[in-house]
CSV table of C-alpha atoms (C1' of nucleotides) in Angstrom, one decimal:
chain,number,residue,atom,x,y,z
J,198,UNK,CA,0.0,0.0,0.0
J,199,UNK,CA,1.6,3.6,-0.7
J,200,UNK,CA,2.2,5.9,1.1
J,201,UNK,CA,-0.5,8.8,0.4
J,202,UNK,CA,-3.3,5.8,0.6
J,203,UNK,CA,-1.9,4.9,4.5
J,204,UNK,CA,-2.2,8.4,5.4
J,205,UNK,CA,-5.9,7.9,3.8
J,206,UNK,CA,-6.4,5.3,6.5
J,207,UNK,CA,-4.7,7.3,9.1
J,208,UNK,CA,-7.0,10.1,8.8
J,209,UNK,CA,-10.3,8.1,8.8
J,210,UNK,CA,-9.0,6.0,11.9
J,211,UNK,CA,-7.9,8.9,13.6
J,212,UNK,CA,-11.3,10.3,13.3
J,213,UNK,CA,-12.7,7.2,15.1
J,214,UNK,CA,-10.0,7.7,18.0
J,215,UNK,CA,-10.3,10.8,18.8
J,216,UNK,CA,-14.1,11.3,18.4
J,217,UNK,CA,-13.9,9.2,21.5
J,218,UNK,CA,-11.3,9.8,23.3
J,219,UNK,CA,-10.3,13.4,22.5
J,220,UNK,CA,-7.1,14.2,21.8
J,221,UNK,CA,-4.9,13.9,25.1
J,222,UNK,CA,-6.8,11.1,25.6
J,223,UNK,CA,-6.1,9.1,22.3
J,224,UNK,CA,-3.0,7.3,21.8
J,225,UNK,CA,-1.1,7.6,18.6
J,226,UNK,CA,-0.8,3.4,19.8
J,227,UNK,CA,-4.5,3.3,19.5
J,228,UNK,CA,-4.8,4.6,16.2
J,229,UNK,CA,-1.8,2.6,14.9
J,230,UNK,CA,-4.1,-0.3,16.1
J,231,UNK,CA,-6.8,0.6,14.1
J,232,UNK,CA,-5.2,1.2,10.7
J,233,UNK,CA,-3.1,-2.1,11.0
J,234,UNK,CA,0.0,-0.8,11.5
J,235,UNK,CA,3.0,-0.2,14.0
J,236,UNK,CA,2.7,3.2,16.2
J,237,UNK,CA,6.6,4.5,15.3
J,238,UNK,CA,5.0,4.1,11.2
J,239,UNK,CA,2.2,7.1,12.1
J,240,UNK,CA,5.6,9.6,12.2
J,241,UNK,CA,6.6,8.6,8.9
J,242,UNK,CA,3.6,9.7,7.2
J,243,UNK,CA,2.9,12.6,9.6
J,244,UNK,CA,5.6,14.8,11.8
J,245,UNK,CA,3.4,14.2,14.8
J,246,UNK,CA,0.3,13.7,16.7
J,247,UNK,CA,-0.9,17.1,16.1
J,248,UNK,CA,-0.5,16.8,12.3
J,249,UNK,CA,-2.9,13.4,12.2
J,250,UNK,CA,-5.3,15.6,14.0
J,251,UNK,CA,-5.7,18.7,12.4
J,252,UNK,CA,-6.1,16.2,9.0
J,253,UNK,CA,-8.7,14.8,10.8
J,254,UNK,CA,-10.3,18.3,11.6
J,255,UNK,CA,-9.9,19.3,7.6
J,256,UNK,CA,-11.6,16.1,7.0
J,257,UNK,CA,-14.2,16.4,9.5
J,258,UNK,CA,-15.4,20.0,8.1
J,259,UNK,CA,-14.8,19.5,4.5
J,260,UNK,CA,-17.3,16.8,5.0
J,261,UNK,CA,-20.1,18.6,6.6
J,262,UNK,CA,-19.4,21.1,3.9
J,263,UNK,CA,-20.2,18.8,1.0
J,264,UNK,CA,-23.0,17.1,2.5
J,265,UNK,CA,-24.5,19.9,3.3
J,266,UNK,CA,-23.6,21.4,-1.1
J,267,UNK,CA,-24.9,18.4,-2.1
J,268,UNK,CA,-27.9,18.3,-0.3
J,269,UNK,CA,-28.6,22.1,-1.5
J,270,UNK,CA,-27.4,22.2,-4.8
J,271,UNK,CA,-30.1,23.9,-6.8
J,272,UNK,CA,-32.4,24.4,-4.6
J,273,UNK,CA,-34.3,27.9,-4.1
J,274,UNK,CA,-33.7,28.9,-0.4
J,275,UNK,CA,-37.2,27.8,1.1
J,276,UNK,CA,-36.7,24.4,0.3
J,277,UNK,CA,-33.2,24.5,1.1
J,278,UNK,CA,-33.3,24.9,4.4
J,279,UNK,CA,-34.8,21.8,5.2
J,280,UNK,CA,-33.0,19.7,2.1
J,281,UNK,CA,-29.4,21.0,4.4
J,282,UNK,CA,-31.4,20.3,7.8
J,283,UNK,CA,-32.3,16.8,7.1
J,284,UNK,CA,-28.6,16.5,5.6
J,285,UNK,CA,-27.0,17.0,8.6
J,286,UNK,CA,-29.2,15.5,10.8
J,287,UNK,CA,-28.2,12.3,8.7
J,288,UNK,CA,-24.6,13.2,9.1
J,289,UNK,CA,-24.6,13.8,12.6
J,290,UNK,CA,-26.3,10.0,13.6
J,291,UNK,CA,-23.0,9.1,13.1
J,292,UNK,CA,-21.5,9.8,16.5
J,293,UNK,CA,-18.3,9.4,15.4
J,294,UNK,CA,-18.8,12.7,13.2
J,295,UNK,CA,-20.6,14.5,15.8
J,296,UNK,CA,-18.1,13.5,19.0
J,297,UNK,CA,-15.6,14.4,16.5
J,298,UNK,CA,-16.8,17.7,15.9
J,299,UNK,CA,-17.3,18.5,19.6
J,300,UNK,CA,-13.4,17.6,20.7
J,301,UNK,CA,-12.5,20.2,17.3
J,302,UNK,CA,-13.8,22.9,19.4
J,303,UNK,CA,-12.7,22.0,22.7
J,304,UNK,CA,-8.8,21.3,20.8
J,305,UNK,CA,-9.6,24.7,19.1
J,306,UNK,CA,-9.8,26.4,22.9
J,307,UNK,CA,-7.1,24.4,24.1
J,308,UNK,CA,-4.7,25.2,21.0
J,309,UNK,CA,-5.6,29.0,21.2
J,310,UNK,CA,-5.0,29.2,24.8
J,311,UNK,CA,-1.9,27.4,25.0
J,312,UNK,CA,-0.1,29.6,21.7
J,313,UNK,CA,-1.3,27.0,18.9
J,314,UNK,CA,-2.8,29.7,16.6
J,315,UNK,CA,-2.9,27.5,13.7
J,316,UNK,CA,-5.0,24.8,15.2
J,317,UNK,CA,-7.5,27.0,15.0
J,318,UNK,CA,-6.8,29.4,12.2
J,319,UNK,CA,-7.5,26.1,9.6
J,320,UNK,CA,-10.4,25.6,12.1
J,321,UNK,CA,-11.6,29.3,11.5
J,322,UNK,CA,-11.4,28.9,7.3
J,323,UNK,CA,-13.3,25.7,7.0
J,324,UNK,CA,-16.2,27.6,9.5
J,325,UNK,CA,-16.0,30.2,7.2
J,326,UNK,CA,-16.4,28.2,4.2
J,327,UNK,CA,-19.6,26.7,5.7
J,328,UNK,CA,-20.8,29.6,7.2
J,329,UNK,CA,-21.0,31.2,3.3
J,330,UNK,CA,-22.1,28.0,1.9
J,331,UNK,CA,-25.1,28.1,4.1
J,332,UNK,CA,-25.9,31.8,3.9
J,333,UNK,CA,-25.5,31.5,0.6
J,334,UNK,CA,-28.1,28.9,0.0
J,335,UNK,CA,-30.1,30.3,2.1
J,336,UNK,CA,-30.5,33.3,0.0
J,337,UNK,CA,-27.8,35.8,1.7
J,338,UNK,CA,-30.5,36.1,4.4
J,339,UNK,CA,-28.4,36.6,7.7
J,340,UNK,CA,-31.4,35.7,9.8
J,341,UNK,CA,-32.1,32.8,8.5
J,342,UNK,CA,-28.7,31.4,8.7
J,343,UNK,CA,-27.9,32.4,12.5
J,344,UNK,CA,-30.8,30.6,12.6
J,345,UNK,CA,-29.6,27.3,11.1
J,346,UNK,CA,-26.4,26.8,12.1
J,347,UNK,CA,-27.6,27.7,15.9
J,348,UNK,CA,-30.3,25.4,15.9
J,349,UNK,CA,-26.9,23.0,14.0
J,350,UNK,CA,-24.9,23.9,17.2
J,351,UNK,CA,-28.4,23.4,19.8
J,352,UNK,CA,-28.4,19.4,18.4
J,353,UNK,CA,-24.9,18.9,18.6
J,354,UNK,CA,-25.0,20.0,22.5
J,355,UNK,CA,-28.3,17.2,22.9
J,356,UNK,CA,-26.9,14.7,21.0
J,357,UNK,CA,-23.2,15.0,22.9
J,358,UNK,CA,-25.2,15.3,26.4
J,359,UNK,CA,-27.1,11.9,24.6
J,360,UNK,CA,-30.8,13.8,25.7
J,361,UNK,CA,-33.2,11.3,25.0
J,362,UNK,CA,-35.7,11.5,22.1
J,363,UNK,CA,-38.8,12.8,23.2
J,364,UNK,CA,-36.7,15.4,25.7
J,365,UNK,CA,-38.9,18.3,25.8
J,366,UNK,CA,-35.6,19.9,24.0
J,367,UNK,CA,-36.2,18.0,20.9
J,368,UNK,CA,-39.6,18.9,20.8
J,369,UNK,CA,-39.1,22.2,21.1
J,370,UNK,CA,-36.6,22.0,17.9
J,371,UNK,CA,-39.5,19.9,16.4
J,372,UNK,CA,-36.5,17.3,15.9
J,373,UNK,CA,-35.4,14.2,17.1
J,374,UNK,CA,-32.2,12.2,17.3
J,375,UNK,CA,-32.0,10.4,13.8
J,376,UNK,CA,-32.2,6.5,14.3
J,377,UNK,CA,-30.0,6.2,11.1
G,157,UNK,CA,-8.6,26.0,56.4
G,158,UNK,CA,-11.2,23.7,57.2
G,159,UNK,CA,-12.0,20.2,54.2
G,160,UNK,CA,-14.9,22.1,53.2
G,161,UNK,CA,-13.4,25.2,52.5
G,162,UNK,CA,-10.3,23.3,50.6
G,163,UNK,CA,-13.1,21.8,48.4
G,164,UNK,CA,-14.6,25.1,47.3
G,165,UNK,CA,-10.9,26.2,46.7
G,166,UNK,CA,-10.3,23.4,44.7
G,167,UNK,CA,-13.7,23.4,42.5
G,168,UNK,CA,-12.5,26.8,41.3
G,169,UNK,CA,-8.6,26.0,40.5
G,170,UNK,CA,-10.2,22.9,38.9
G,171,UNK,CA,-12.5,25.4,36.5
G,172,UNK,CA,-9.7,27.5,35.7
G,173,UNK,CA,-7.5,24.1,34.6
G,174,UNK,CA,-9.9,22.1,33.2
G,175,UNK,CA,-11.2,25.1,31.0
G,176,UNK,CA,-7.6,25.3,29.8
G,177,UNK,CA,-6.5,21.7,29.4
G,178,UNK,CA,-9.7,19.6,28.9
G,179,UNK,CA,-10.2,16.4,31.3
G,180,UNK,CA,-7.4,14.2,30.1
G,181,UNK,CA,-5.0,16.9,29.4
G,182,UNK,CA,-5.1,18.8,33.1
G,183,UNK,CA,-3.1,16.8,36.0
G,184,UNK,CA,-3.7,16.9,39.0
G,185,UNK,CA,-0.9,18.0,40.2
G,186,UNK,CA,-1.5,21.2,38.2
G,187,UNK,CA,-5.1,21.8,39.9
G,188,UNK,CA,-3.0,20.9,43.4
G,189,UNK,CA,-0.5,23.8,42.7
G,190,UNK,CA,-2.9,26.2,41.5
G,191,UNK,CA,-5.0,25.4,45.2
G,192,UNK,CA,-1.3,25.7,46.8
G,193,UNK,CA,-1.6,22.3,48.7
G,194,UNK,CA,0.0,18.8,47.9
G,195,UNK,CA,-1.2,16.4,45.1
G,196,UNK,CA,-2.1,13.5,47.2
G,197,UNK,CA,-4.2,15.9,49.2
G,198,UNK,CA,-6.6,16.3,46.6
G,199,UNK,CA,-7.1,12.4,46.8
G,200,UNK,CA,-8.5,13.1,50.4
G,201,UNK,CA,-11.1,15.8,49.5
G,202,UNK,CA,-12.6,13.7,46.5
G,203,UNK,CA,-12.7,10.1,45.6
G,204,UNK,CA,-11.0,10.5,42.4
G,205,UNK,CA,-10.0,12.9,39.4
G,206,UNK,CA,-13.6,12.3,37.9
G,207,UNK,CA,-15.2,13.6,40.9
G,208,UNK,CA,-12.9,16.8,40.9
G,209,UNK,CA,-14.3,17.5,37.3
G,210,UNK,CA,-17.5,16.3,37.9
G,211,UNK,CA,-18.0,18.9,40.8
G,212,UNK,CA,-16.7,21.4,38.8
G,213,UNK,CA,-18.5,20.3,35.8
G,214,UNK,CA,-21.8,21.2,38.3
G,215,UNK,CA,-20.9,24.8,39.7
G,216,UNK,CA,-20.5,25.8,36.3
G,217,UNK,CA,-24.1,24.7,35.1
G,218,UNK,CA,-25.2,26.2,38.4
G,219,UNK,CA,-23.0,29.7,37.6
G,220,UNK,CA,-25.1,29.7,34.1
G,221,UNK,CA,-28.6,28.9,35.7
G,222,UNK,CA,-28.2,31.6,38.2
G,223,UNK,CA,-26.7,34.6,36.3
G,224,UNK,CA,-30.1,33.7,33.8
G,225,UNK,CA,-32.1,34.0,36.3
G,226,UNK,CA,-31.0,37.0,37.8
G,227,UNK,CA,-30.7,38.7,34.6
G,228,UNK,CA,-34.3,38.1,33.9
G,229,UNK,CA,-36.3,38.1,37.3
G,230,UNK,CA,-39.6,39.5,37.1
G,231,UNK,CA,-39.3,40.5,33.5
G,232,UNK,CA,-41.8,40.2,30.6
G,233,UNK,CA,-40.9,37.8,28.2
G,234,UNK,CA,-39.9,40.4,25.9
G,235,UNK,CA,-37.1,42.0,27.8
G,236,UNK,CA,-36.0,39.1,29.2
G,237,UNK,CA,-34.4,37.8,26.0
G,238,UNK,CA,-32.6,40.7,26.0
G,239,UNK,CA,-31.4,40.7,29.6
G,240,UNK,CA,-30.2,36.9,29.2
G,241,UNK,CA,-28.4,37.4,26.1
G,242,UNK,CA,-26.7,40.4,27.9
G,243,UNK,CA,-25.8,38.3,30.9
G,244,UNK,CA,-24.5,35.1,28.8
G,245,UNK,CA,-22.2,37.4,26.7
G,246,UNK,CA,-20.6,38.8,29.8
G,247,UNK,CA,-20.5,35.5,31.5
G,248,UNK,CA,-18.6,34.1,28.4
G,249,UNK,CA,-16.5,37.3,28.1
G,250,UNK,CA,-14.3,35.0,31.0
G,251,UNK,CA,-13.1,32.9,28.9
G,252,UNK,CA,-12.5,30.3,31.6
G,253,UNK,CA,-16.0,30.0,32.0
G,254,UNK,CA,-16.6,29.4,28.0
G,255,UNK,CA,-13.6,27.2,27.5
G,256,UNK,CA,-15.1,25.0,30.3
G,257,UNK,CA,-18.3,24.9,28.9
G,258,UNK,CA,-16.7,23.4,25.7
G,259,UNK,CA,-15.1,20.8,27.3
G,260,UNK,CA,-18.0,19.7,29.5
G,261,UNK,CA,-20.0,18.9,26.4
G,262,UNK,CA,-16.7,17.1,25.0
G,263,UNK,CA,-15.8,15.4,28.1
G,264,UNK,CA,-19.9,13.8,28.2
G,265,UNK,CA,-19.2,12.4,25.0
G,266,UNK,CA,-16.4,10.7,25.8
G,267,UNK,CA,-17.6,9.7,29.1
G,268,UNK,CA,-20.8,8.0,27.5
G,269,UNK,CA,-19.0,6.5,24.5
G,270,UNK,CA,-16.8,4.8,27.4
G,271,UNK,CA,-19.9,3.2,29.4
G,272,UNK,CA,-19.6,6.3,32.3
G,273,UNK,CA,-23.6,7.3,32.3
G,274,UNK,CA,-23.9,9.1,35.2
G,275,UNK,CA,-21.6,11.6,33.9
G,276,UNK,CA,-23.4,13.0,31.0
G,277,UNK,CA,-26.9,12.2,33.4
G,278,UNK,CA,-25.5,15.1,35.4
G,279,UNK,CA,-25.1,17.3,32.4
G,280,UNK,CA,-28.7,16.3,31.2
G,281,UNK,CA,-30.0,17.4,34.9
G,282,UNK,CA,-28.5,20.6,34.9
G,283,UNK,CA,-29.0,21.5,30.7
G,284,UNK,CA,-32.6,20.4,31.7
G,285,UNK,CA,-32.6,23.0,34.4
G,286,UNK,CA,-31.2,25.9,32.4
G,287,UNK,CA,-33.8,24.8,29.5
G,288,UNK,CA,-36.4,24.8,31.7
G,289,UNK,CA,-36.0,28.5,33.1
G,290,UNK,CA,-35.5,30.1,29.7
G,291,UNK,CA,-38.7,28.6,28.1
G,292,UNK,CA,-40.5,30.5,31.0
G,293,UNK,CA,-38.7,33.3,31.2
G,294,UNK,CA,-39.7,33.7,27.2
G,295,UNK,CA,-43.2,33.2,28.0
G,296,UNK,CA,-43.1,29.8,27.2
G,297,UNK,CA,-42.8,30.1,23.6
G,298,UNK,CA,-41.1,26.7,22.0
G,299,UNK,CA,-39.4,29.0,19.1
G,300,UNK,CA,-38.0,31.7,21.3
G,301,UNK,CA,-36.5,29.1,23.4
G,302,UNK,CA,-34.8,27.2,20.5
G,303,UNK,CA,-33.9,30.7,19.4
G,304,UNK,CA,-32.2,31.4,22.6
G,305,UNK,CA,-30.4,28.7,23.2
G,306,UNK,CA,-29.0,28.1,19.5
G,307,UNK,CA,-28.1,31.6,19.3
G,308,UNK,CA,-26.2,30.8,23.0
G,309,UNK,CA,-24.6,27.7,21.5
G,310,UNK,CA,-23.7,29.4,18.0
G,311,UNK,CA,-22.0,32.1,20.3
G,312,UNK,CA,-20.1,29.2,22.0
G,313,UNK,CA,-18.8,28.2,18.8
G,314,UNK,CA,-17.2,31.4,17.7
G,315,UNK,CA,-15.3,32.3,21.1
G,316,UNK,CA,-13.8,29.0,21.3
G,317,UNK,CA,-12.8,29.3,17.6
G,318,UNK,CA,-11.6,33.1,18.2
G,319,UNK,CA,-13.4,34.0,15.5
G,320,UNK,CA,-12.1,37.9,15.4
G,321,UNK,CA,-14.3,40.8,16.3
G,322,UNK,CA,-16.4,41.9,13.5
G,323,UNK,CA,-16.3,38.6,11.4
G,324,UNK,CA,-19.5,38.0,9.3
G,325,UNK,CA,-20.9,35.3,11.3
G,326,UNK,CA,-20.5,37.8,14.6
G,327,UNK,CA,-22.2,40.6,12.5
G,328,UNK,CA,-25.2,37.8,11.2
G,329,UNK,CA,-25.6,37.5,15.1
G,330,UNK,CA,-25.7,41.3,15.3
G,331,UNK,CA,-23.5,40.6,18.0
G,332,UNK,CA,-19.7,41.1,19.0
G,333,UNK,CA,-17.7,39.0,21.9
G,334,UNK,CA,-17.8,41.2,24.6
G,335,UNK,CA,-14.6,42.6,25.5
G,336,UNK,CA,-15.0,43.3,29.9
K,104,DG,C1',-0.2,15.6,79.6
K,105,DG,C1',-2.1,12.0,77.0
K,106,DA,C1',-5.6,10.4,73.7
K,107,DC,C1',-8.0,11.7,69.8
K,108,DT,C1',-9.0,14.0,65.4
K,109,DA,C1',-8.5,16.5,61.2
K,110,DA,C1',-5.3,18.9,58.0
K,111,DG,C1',-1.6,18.2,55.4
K,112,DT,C1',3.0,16.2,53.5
K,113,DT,C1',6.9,13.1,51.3
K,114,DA,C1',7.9,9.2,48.9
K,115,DT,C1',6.6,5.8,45.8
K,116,DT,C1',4.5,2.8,42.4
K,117,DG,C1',2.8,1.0,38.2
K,118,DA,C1',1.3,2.3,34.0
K,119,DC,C1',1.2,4.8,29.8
K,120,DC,C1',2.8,7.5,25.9
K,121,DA,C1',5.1,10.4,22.0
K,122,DA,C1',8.9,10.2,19.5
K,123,DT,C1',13.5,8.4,17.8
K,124,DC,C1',16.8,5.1,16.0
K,125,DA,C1',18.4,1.3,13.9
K,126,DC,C1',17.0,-2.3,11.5
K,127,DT,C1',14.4,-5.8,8.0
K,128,DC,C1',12.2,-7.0,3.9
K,129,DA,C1',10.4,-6.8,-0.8
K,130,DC,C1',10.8,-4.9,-5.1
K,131,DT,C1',13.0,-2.7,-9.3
K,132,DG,C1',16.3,-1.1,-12.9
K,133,DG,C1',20.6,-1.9,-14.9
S,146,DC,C1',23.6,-9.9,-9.0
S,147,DC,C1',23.7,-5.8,-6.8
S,148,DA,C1',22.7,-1.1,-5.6
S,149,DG,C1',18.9,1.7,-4.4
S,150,DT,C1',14.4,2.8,-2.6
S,151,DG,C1',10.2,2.9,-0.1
S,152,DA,C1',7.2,0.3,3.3
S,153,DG,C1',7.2,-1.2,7.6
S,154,DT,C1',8.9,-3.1,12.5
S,155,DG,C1',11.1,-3.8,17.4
S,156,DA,C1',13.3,-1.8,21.0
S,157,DT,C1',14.0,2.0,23.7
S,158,DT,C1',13.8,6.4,26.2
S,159,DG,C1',12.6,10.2,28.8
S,160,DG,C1',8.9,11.9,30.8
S,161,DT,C1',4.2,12.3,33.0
S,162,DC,C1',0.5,11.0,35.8
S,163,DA,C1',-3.3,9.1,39.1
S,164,DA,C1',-3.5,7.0,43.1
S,165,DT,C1',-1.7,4.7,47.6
S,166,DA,C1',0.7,4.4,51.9
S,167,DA,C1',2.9,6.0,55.6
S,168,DC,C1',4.2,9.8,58.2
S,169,DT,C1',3.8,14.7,60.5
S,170,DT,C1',1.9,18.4,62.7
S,171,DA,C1',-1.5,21.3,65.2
S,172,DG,C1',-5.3,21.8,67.9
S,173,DT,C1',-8.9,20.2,71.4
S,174,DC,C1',-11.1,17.9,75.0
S,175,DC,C1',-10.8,15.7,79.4
DNA sequence: GGACTAAGTTATTGACCAATCACTCACTGG
DNA sequence: CCAGTGAGTGATTGGTCAATAACTTAGTCC
């Protein structure tokens, strides 16, 4: 197997790891384990732990972005805001994506606070680029899009806390937790 | 300085260094140093490392609840979103307080993924809590509520990203992190 | 002044982890 | 057949960390 598709594997078992163990708390052993492959390898395809997961981060936000396109392409603004809703919600059932996402922000704060700028500088371009994905489908309307990506940010926080379906939360939201 | 007293010293050190190193990444030894006593000491005033956090984890659910409340006592449901939204801002303003935050929501996910329930069943308590007095502050209006909260949660987002002052998303919100 | 209690310490242990180094093995071109 | 290259491993190292155990004060009550 080359190089460039090990570091493929890398990235999609690192996102495994650290969705649940964060990133202190994963092992660079643990993801070895995973992709089939001896720890000391992991540092010749990336300079360090740090590097695995900010490729992980990249992957993790270019992949809400694209769903989130696809699920919008073409469509006039009313309808899009459901087509992107329902899009996510489907993305975020996978807990790995979602527990993921959560330990990006808490690694962003982290980072920041401890010098890391670039940590979350990268972190800070791909929200842009779904922030202006979003508005933009949603017809430049700044309302509306505060609107989504809160009520994005309001599920993650009830799916992390694991709020049961049927939580007077979800009803509020008029959602639920998607089965699958 | 009587057990009691050491513990309340302790849940605040253990604020200020879990906000800035997440669960795993915070030792503590580092929470010990900040109290200005001896590691093992800690041992004696909780059961374990989990508790520290956990205890922690609860006085800043409680520190959220009550500024909320007090923002908003005895307010119509009109001004009260405006009084809460001016309290959160300045509670988040310490970023101690926001950084936590972010990692409670990370650290649940990790704790549930791992078989620890009670952990994020803490979390649910208090978020319940907090839910609970916003909808009837707002007059018991479902959409405000939702409004509320994902607008609180979208906030989250961008101070733990550092998202600059005056960044499109901030200006969508109509909204700037508050400096004091 | 001696027995008791509660606050606090030093020393230690057993485990884990990121990163480095030196090495093996399989393949390929000349 | 051999020199070179790229994939991959085993062993190690220096460091950190949660938790335990055993010890030391300092006060208090009788």
């Amino acid at each position: 197997m080359s190089a460039e598709e090990r570091r493929e594997a890398v990235v999609r078992a690192a996102l495994a790891e650290f969705a649940r163990g964060g990133y202190v708390g994963t092992s660079t052993g643990a993801i070895a384990r995973r992709v089939g492959v001896s720890q000391p390898y992991l540092f010749r395809l990336f300079p360090d732990k740090r590097a695995i997961f900010l490729a992980a981060a990249a992957r993790c936000c270019e992949q809400i972005r694209a769903r989130l396109a696809d699920a919008s392409d073409g469509l006039p603004p009313d309808e899009a805001a459901g087509a992107m809703g329902e899009a996510y919600a489907q993305l975020t059932a996978d807990r790995e994506q979602l527990l993921f996402q959560m330990q990006m922000y808490a690694a962003a704060g982290v980072a920041e606070e401890s010098g890391d700028h670039d940590f979350a500088e990268q972190l800070r371009r791909s929200w842009g680029e779904i922030w202006d994905l979003v508005h933009l489908r949603l017809g430049a309307d700044d309302g509306r899009t505060v609107g989504f990506m809160g009520q994005g940010m309001l599920i993650n926080a009830f799916l992390a806390l694991n709020l049961p379906p049927g939580h007077r939360s979800w009803q509020a939201c008029g959602a639920a937790p998607d089965g699958g």
